[in-house]
């Protein structure tokens, strides 16, 4: 009796995982856990996840990602950074910032690993829990240092502006989960994380992050809960 033919078009969740796939998924979970914390472990996890995932894409055709809608905006972002560097007063110093062009590359990375429902559920759970802990950590340090403008919540990253940016992204993501989830446990987990992140964001006294959170909240409410406005 001959073995049935193998379907090479299966998704990552329907095939036997290769070692490289297991490694890349593990590195992706490390990235998810470290996102709300300090820059060094986040950068290391990002590099490990990117290298292992790209190697997987290059060596295993069935695991190659689908293009995302962010492709053209990402190229526009790269062009803007390149033009800024070309016309900068200090081109050498400006060129050191070109690595920011890689930020949109996180989208296909997350889309690839998150397309598997089990892995996506695990990732969003870890991100919400890790974000809640990072927000609590920052709030506790703020209170221990006097709870004043001079203290400013700095969190694990050590800088109030960096921490404010992290909390802005966390709060927007968490409230998005709370607004869109059908299951009660997800709504509660998203809402709790969002409230913690928003409260700690206030302690950073970072006006740009406050404005960003106001814009994100307006978009979320206008798009999904317009009656709440």
PDB file of C-alpha atoms in Angstrom:
ATOM      1  CA  UNK A   1       0.000   0.000   0.000  1.00  0.00           C
ATOM      2  CA  UNK A   2       1.381   3.393  -0.956  1.00  0.00           C
ATOM      3  CA  UNK A   3       1.340   6.392   1.353  1.00  0.00           C
ATOM      4  CA  UNK A   4      -1.154   9.169   0.599  1.00  0.00           C
ATOM      5  CA  UNK A   5       0.245  12.237  -1.131  1.00  0.00           C
ATOM      6  CA  UNK A   6       1.393  15.101   1.063  1.00  0.00           C
ATOM      7  CA  UNK A   7      -0.422  18.401   0.779  1.00  0.00           C
ATOM      8  CA  UNK A   8       2.321  21.023   0.562  1.00  0.00           C
ATOM      9  CA  UNK A   9      -0.135  23.937   0.810  1.00  0.00           C
ATOM     10  CA  UNK A  10      -1.077  23.311   4.431  1.00  0.00           C
ATOM     11  CA  UNK A  11      -0.713  26.072   6.976  1.00  0.00           C
ATOM     12  CA  UNK A  12       1.865  26.027   9.754  1.00  0.00           C
ATOM     13  CA  UNK A  13      -0.655  24.532  12.152  1.00  0.00           C
ATOM     14  CA  UNK A  14      -1.547  21.582   9.888  1.00  0.00           C
ATOM     15  CA  UNK A  15       1.895  20.145   9.201  1.00  0.00           C
ATOM     16  CA  UNK A  16       4.431  18.412  11.350  1.00  0.00           C
ATOM     17  CA  UNK A  17       6.601  21.237  12.715  1.00  0.00           C
ATOM     18  CA  UNK A  18      10.245  21.211  11.678  1.00  0.00           C
ATOM     19  CA  UNK A  19      13.007  22.010  14.140  1.00  0.00           C
ATOM     20  CA  UNK A  20      13.530  25.411  12.572  1.00  0.00           C
ATOM     21  CA  UNK A  21       9.819  26.155  12.869  1.00  0.00           C
ATOM     22  CA  UNK A  22       9.862  25.173  16.539  1.00  0.00           C
ATOM     23  CA  UNK A  23      12.894  27.406  17.159  1.00  0.00           C
ATOM     24  CA  UNK A  24      11.349  30.366  15.338  1.00  0.00           C
ATOM     25  CA  UNK A  25       8.085  29.980  17.267  1.00  0.00           C
ATOM     26  CA  UNK A  26       9.984  29.826  20.550  1.00  0.00           C
ATOM     27  CA  UNK A  27      11.911  32.992  19.648  1.00  0.00           C
ATOM     28  CA  UNK A  28       8.639  34.662  18.668  1.00  0.00           C
ATOM     29  CA  UNK A  29       7.168  33.928  22.100  1.00  0.00           C
ATOM     30  CA  UNK A  30      10.315  35.369  23.700  1.00  0.00           C
ATOM     31  CA  UNK A  31       9.799  38.515  21.642  1.00  0.00           C
ATOM     32  CA  UNK A  32       6.153  38.758  22.732  1.00  0.00           C
ATOM     33  CA  UNK A  33       7.082  38.391  26.412  1.00  0.00           C
ATOM     34  CA  UNK A  34       9.900  40.956  26.297  1.00  0.00           C
ATOM     35  CA  UNK A  35       8.052  43.627  24.257  1.00  0.00           C
ATOM     36  CA  UNK A  36       6.758  45.612  27.280  1.00  0.00           C
ATOM     37  CA  UNK A  37      10.086  45.402  29.129  1.00  0.00           C
ATOM     38  CA  UNK A  38      13.620  46.728  28.611  1.00  0.00           C
ATOM     39  CA  UNK A  39      15.183  47.372  25.220  1.00  0.00           C
ATOM     40  CA  UNK A  40      18.116  44.914  25.406  1.00  0.00           C
ATOM     41  CA  UNK A  41      16.168  41.638  25.816  1.00  0.00           C
ATOM     42  CA  UNK A  42      13.559  42.904  23.349  1.00  0.00           C
ATOM     43  CA  UNK A  43      16.239  43.607  20.730  1.00  0.00           C
ATOM     44  CA  UNK A  44      17.911  40.227  21.263  1.00  0.00           C
ATOM     45  CA  UNK A  45      14.588  38.383  21.003  1.00  0.00           C
ATOM     46  CA  UNK A  46      13.691  40.343  17.855  1.00  0.00           C
ATOM     47  CA  UNK A  47      16.988  39.467  16.196  1.00  0.00           C
ATOM     48  CA  UNK A  48      16.696  35.773  17.085  1.00  0.00           C
ATOM     49  CA  UNK A  49      13.097  35.610  15.888  1.00  0.00           C
ATOM     50  CA  UNK A  50      13.849  37.461  12.646  1.00  0.00           C
ATOM     51  CA  UNK A  51      16.897  35.353  11.757  1.00  0.00           C
ATOM     52  CA  UNK A  52      15.246  32.007  12.531  1.00  0.00           C
ATOM     53  CA  UNK A  53      12.022  32.940  10.733  1.00  0.00           C
ATOM     54  CA  UNK A  54      13.756  34.269   7.609  1.00  0.00           C
ATOM     55  CA  UNK A  55      15.888  31.113   7.479  1.00  0.00           C
ATOM     56  CA  UNK A  56      12.673  29.093   7.687  1.00  0.00           C
ATOM     57  CA  UNK A  57      11.149  31.072   4.820  1.00  0.00           C
ATOM     58  CA  UNK A  58      14.257  30.619   2.663  1.00  0.00           C
ATOM     59  CA  UNK A  59      14.708  26.900   3.287  1.00  0.00           C
ATOM     60  CA  UNK A  60      11.078  25.745   3.383  1.00  0.00           C
ATOM     61  CA  UNK A  61       8.886  27.041   0.526  1.00  0.00           C
ATOM     62  CA  UNK A  62       5.631  25.887   2.157  1.00  0.00           C
ATOM     63  CA  UNK A  63       6.322  28.198   5.097  1.00  0.00           C
ATOM     64  CA  UNK A  64       6.818  31.352   3.059  1.00  0.00           C
ATOM     65  CA  UNK A  65       4.576  34.210   4.219  1.00  0.00           C
ATOM     66  CA  UNK A  66       1.792  35.918   2.325  1.00  0.00           C
ATOM     67  CA  UNK A  67       2.262  39.629   1.535  1.00  0.00           C
ATOM     68  CA  UNK A  68       0.594  42.009   3.982  1.00  0.00           C
ATOM     69  CA  UNK A  69      -1.206  45.314   3.259  1.00  0.00           C
ATOM     70  CA  UNK A  70       1.651  47.143   4.965  1.00  0.00           C
ATOM     71  CA  UNK A  71       4.118  46.467   2.136  1.00  0.00           C
ATOM     72  CA  UNK A  72       3.652  49.747   0.247  1.00  0.00           C
ATOM     73  CA  UNK A  73       3.389  51.948   3.366  1.00  0.00           C
ATOM     74  CA  UNK A  74       6.583  50.288   4.623  1.00  0.00           C
ATOM     75  CA  UNK A  75       8.377  51.181   1.382  1.00  0.00           C
ATOM     76  CA  UNK A  76       7.096  54.737   1.761  1.00  0.00           C
ATOM     77  CA  UNK A  77       8.460  54.820   5.303  1.00  0.00           C
ATOM     78  CA  UNK A  78      11.840  53.604   4.006  1.00  0.00           C
ATOM     79  CA  UNK A  79      11.828  56.287   1.311  1.00  0.00           C
ATOM     80  CA  UNK A  80      10.999  59.004   3.865  1.00  0.00           C
ATOM     81  CA  UNK A  81      13.854  57.931   6.133  1.00  0.00           C
ATOM     82  CA  UNK A  82      16.250  57.795   3.189  1.00  0.00           C
ATOM     83  CA  UNK A  83      15.299  61.288   2.043  1.00  0.00           C
ATOM     84  CA  UNK A  84      15.622  62.616   5.592  1.00  0.00           C
ATOM     85  CA  UNK A  85      19.123  61.199   5.790  1.00  0.00           C
ATOM     86  CA  UNK A  86      20.122  62.462   2.344  1.00  0.00           C
ATOM     87  CA  UNK A  87      19.152  66.055   3.174  1.00  0.00           C
ATOM     88  CA  UNK A  88      20.150  66.050   6.863  1.00  0.00           C
ATOM     89  CA  UNK A  89      22.695  68.546   8.192  1.00  0.00           C
ATOM     90  CA  UNK A  90      24.586  65.646   9.793  1.00  0.00           C
ATOM     91  CA  UNK A  91      24.180  62.761   7.362  1.00  0.00           C
ATOM     92  CA  UNK A  92      26.475  60.409   9.248  1.00  0.00           C
ATOM     93  CA  UNK A  93      24.486  60.766  12.452  1.00  0.00           C
ATOM     94  CA  UNK A  94      21.172  60.555  10.619  1.00  0.00           C
ATOM     95  CA  UNK A  95      22.281  57.364   8.864  1.00  0.00           C
ATOM     96  CA  UNK A  96      22.469  55.610  12.231  1.00  0.00           C
ATOM     97  CA  UNK A  97      18.675  55.974  12.451  1.00  0.00           C
ATOM     98  CA  UNK A  98      18.012  54.115   9.191  1.00  0.00           C
ATOM     99  CA  UNK A  99      17.561  50.900  11.165  1.00  0.00           C
ATOM    100  CA  UNK A 100      14.107  52.246  12.084  1.00  0.00           C
ATOM    101  CA  UNK A 101      13.079  51.308   8.544  1.00  0.00           C
ATOM    102  CA  UNK A 102      12.963  47.718   9.792  1.00  0.00           C
ATOM    103  CA  UNK A 103      10.091  48.405  12.203  1.00  0.00           C
ATOM    104  CA  UNK A 104       7.348  47.530   9.649  1.00  0.00           C
ATOM    105  CA  UNK A 105       9.068  44.168   9.073  1.00  0.00           C
ATOM    106  CA  UNK A 106       7.609  43.084  12.413  1.00  0.00           C
ATOM    107  CA  UNK A 107       4.166  42.951  10.769  1.00  0.00           C
ATOM    108  CA  UNK A 108       4.794  39.991   8.398  1.00  0.00           C
ATOM    109  CA  UNK A 109       6.719  38.323  11.229  1.00  0.00           C
ATOM    110  CA  UNK A 110       3.726  38.525  13.561  1.00  0.00           C
ATOM    111  CA  UNK A 111       1.252  37.731  10.778  1.00  0.00           C
ATOM    112  CA  UNK A 112       3.157  34.549   9.937  1.00  0.00           C
ATOM    113  CA  UNK A 113       3.374  33.201  13.484  1.00  0.00           C
ATOM    114  CA  UNK A 114      -0.049  34.484  14.481  1.00  0.00           C
ATOM    115  CA  UNK A 115      -1.807  32.837  11.528  1.00  0.00           C
ATOM    116  CA  UNK A 116      -1.757  29.592  13.507  1.00  0.00           C
ATOM    117  CA  UNK A 117      -4.722  29.916  15.889  1.00  0.00           C
ATOM    118  CA  UNK A 118      -3.103  28.062  18.776  1.00  0.00           C
ATOM    119  CA  UNK A 119       0.135  30.021  18.535  1.00  0.00           C
ATOM    120  CA  UNK A 120      -1.758  33.290  18.057  1.00  0.00           C
ATOM    121  CA  UNK A 121      -3.879  32.658  21.147  1.00  0.00           C
ATOM    122  CA  UNK A 122      -0.774  31.823  23.168  1.00  0.00           C
ATOM    123  CA  UNK A 123       0.976  34.968  21.929  1.00  0.00           C
ATOM    124  CA  UNK A 124      -1.863  37.365  22.770  1.00  0.00           C
ATOM    125  CA  UNK A 125      -2.255  35.767  26.209  1.00  0.00           C
ATOM    126  CA  UNK A 126       1.448  36.144  26.965  1.00  0.00           C
ATOM    127  CA  UNK A 127       1.476  39.710  25.652  1.00  0.00           C
ATOM    128  CA  UNK A 128      -1.466  40.775  27.817  1.00  0.00           C
ATOM    129  CA  UNK A 129      -0.061  39.137  30.956  1.00  0.00           C
ATOM    130  CA  UNK A 130       3.481  40.416  30.392  1.00  0.00           C
ATOM    131  CA  UNK A 131       2.148  43.912  29.653  1.00  0.00           C
ATOM    132  CA  UNK A 132       0.048  43.929  32.817  1.00  0.00           C
ATOM    133  CA  UNK A 133       3.091  42.951  34.903  1.00  0.00           C
ATOM    134  CA  UNK A 134       5.249  45.614  33.223  1.00  0.00           C
ATOM    135  CA  UNK A 135       2.591  48.256  33.950  1.00  0.00           C
ATOM    136  CA  UNK A 136       2.347  47.198  37.595  1.00  0.00           C
ATOM    137  CA  UNK A 137       6.135  47.211  37.880  1.00  0.00           C
ATOM    138  CA  UNK A 138       6.341  50.762  36.540  1.00  0.00           C
ATOM    139  CA  UNK A 139       3.500  52.002  38.750  1.00  0.00           C
ATOM    140  CA  UNK A 140       5.045  50.512  41.891  1.00  0.00           C
ATOM    141  CA  UNK A 141       8.433  52.107  41.158  1.00  0.00           C
ATOM    142  CA  UNK A 142       6.695  55.435  40.555  1.00  0.00           C
ATOM    143  CA  UNK A 143       4.932  55.257  43.916  1.00  0.00           C
ATOM    144  CA  UNK A 144       8.099  54.178  45.734  1.00  0.00           C
ATOM    145  CA  UNK A 145      10.006  57.154  44.321  1.00  0.00           C
ATOM    146  CA  UNK A 146       7.519  59.738  45.588  1.00  0.00           C
ATOM    147  CA  UNK A 147       4.735  59.679  42.964  1.00  0.00           C
ATOM    148  CA  UNK A 148       5.616  63.124  41.623  1.00  0.00           C
ATOM    149  CA  UNK A 149       6.442  64.777  38.312  1.00  0.00           C
ATOM    150  CA  UNK A 150      10.123  64.506  39.187  1.00  0.00           C
ATOM    151  CA  UNK A 151       9.800  60.754  39.673  1.00  0.00           C
ATOM    152  CA  UNK A 152       7.919  60.024  36.417  1.00  0.00           C
ATOM    153  CA  UNK A 153       7.158  56.367  35.781  1.00  0.00           C
ATOM    154  CA  UNK A 154      10.116  54.974  33.851  1.00  0.00           C
ATOM    155  CA  UNK A 155       9.336  51.284  34.004  1.00  0.00           C
ATOM    156  CA  UNK A 156      11.737  48.533  32.934  1.00  0.00           C
ATOM    157  CA  UNK A 157      13.051  50.552  29.977  1.00  0.00           C
ATOM    158  CA  UNK A 158      14.488  53.218  32.322  1.00  0.00           C
ATOM    159  CA  UNK A 159      13.186  56.241  30.363  1.00  0.00           C
ATOM    160  CA  UNK A 160       9.761  57.767  30.755  1.00  0.00           C
ATOM    161  CA  UNK A 161       9.318  58.564  27.025  1.00  0.00           C
ATOM    162  CA  UNK A 162      10.276  55.065  25.895  1.00  0.00           C
ATOM    163  CA  UNK A 163       8.070  53.568  28.590  1.00  0.00           C
ATOM    164  CA  UNK A 164       5.222  55.886  27.639  1.00  0.00           C
ATOM    165  CA  UNK A 165       5.430  54.723  24.039  1.00  0.00           C
ATOM    166  CA  UNK A 166       5.346  51.093  25.126  1.00  0.00           C
ATOM    167  CA  UNK A 167       2.322  51.707  27.358  1.00  0.00           C
ATOM    168  CA  UNK A 168       0.541  53.556  24.542  1.00  0.00           C
ATOM    169  CA  UNK A 169       0.853  50.520  22.265  1.00  0.00           C
ATOM    170  CA  UNK A 170      -0.089  48.142  25.069  1.00  0.00           C
ATOM    171  CA  UNK A 171      -3.189  50.116  26.067  1.00  0.00           C
ATOM    172  CA  UNK A 172      -4.440  50.416  22.487  1.00  0.00           C
ATOM    173  CA  UNK A 173      -3.919  46.701  21.871  1.00  0.00           C
ATOM    174  CA  UNK A 174      -5.519  45.665  25.156  1.00  0.00           C
ATOM    175  CA  UNK A 175      -8.638  47.789  24.716  1.00  0.00           C
ATOM    176  CA  UNK A 176      -8.919  46.538  21.150  1.00  0.00           C
ATOM    177  CA  UNK A 177      -9.051  43.005  22.546  1.00  0.00           C
ATOM    178  CA  UNK A 178     -11.620  44.087  25.149  1.00  0.00           C
ATOM    179  CA  UNK A 179     -13.862  45.730  22.544  1.00  0.00           C
ATOM    180  CA  UNK A 180     -13.725  43.020  19.892  1.00  0.00           C
ATOM    181  CA  UNK A 181     -13.557  39.751  21.833  1.00  0.00           C
ATOM    182  CA  UNK A 182     -16.688  37.645  22.111  1.00  0.00           C
ATOM    183  CA  UNK A 183     -15.481  35.615  25.072  1.00  0.00           C
ATOM    184  CA  UNK A 184     -15.852  37.149  28.515  1.00  0.00           C
ATOM    185  CA  UNK A 185     -12.420  36.056  29.752  1.00  0.00           C
ATOM    186  CA  UNK A 186     -10.724  37.853  26.877  1.00  0.00           C
ATOM    187  CA  UNK A 187     -12.783  40.991  27.444  1.00  0.00           C
ATOM    188  CA  UNK A 188     -11.857  41.053  31.129  1.00  0.00           C
ATOM    189  CA  UNK A 189      -8.175  40.325  30.495  1.00  0.00           C
ATOM    190  CA  UNK A 190      -7.984  42.993  27.798  1.00  0.00           C
ATOM    191  CA  UNK A 191      -9.841  45.567  29.903  1.00  0.00           C
ATOM    192  CA  UNK A 192      -7.725  44.897  33.006  1.00  0.00           C
ATOM    193  CA  UNK A 193      -4.469  45.205  31.061  1.00  0.00           C
ATOM    194  CA  UNK A 194      -5.727  48.338  29.322  1.00  0.00           C
ATOM    195  CA  UNK A 195      -6.691  50.020  32.588  1.00  0.00           C
ATOM    196  CA  UNK A 196      -3.325  49.191  34.179  1.00  0.00           C
ATOM    197  CA  UNK A 197      -1.416  50.448  31.133  1.00  0.00           C
ATOM    198  CA  UNK A 198      -3.476  53.649  30.917  1.00  0.00           C
ATOM    199  CA  UNK A 199      -3.061  54.432  34.616  1.00  0.00           C
ATOM    200  CA  UNK A 200       0.696  53.930  34.452  1.00  0.00           C
ATOM    201  CA  UNK A 201       0.833  55.927  31.210  1.00  0.00           C
ATOM    202  CA  UNK A 202      -0.590  58.875  33.159  1.00  0.00           C
ATOM    203  CA  UNK A 203       2.285  58.506  35.644  1.00  0.00           C
ATOM    204  CA  UNK A 204       4.864  58.977  32.859  1.00  0.00           C
ATOM    205  CA  UNK A 205       3.679  62.584  32.246  1.00  0.00           C
ATOM    206  CA  UNK A 206       4.472  62.025  28.550  1.00  0.00           C
ATOM    207  CA  UNK A 207       2.131  64.314  26.624  1.00  0.00           C
ATOM    208  CA  UNK A 208       2.902  62.859  23.204  1.00  0.00           C
ATOM    209  CA  UNK A 209       1.920  59.386  24.444  1.00  0.00           C
ATOM    210  CA  UNK A 210      -1.257  60.826  25.990  1.00  0.00           C
ATOM    211  CA  UNK A 211      -2.193  62.376  22.647  1.00  0.00           C
ATOM    212  CA  UNK A 212      -1.388  59.131  20.865  1.00  0.00           C
ATOM    213  CA  UNK A 213      -3.581  57.177  23.265  1.00  0.00           C
ATOM    214  CA  UNK A 214      -6.433  59.678  22.783  1.00  0.00           C
ATOM    215  CA  UNK A 215      -6.160  59.250  19.013  1.00  0.00           C
ATOM    216  CA  UNK A 216      -6.014  55.449  19.292  1.00  0.00           C
ATOM    217  CA  UNK A 217      -9.026  55.361  21.636  1.00  0.00           C
ATOM    218  CA  UNK A 218     -11.008  57.591  19.273  1.00  0.00           C
ATOM    219  CA  UNK A 219     -10.281  55.317  16.331  1.00  0.00           C
ATOM    220  CA  UNK A 220     -11.221  52.203  18.328  1.00  0.00           C
ATOM    221  CA  UNK A 221     -14.491  53.695  19.539  1.00  0.00           C
ATOM    222  CA  UNK A 222     -15.423  55.244  16.191  1.00  0.00           C
ATOM    223  CA  UNK A 223     -14.712  51.992  14.375  1.00  0.00           C
ATOM    224  CA  UNK A 224     -16.189  49.446  16.739  1.00  0.00           C
ATOM    225  CA  UNK A 225     -18.283  51.138  19.447  1.00  0.00           C
ATOM    226  CA  UNK A 226     -19.489  54.473  17.995  1.00  0.00           C
ATOM    227  CA  UNK A 227     -22.352  54.724  20.512  1.00  0.00           C
ATOM    228  CA  UNK A 228     -19.845  55.011  23.356  1.00  0.00           C
ATOM    229  CA  UNK A 229     -18.586  58.300  21.912  1.00  0.00           C
TER     230      UNK A 229
END
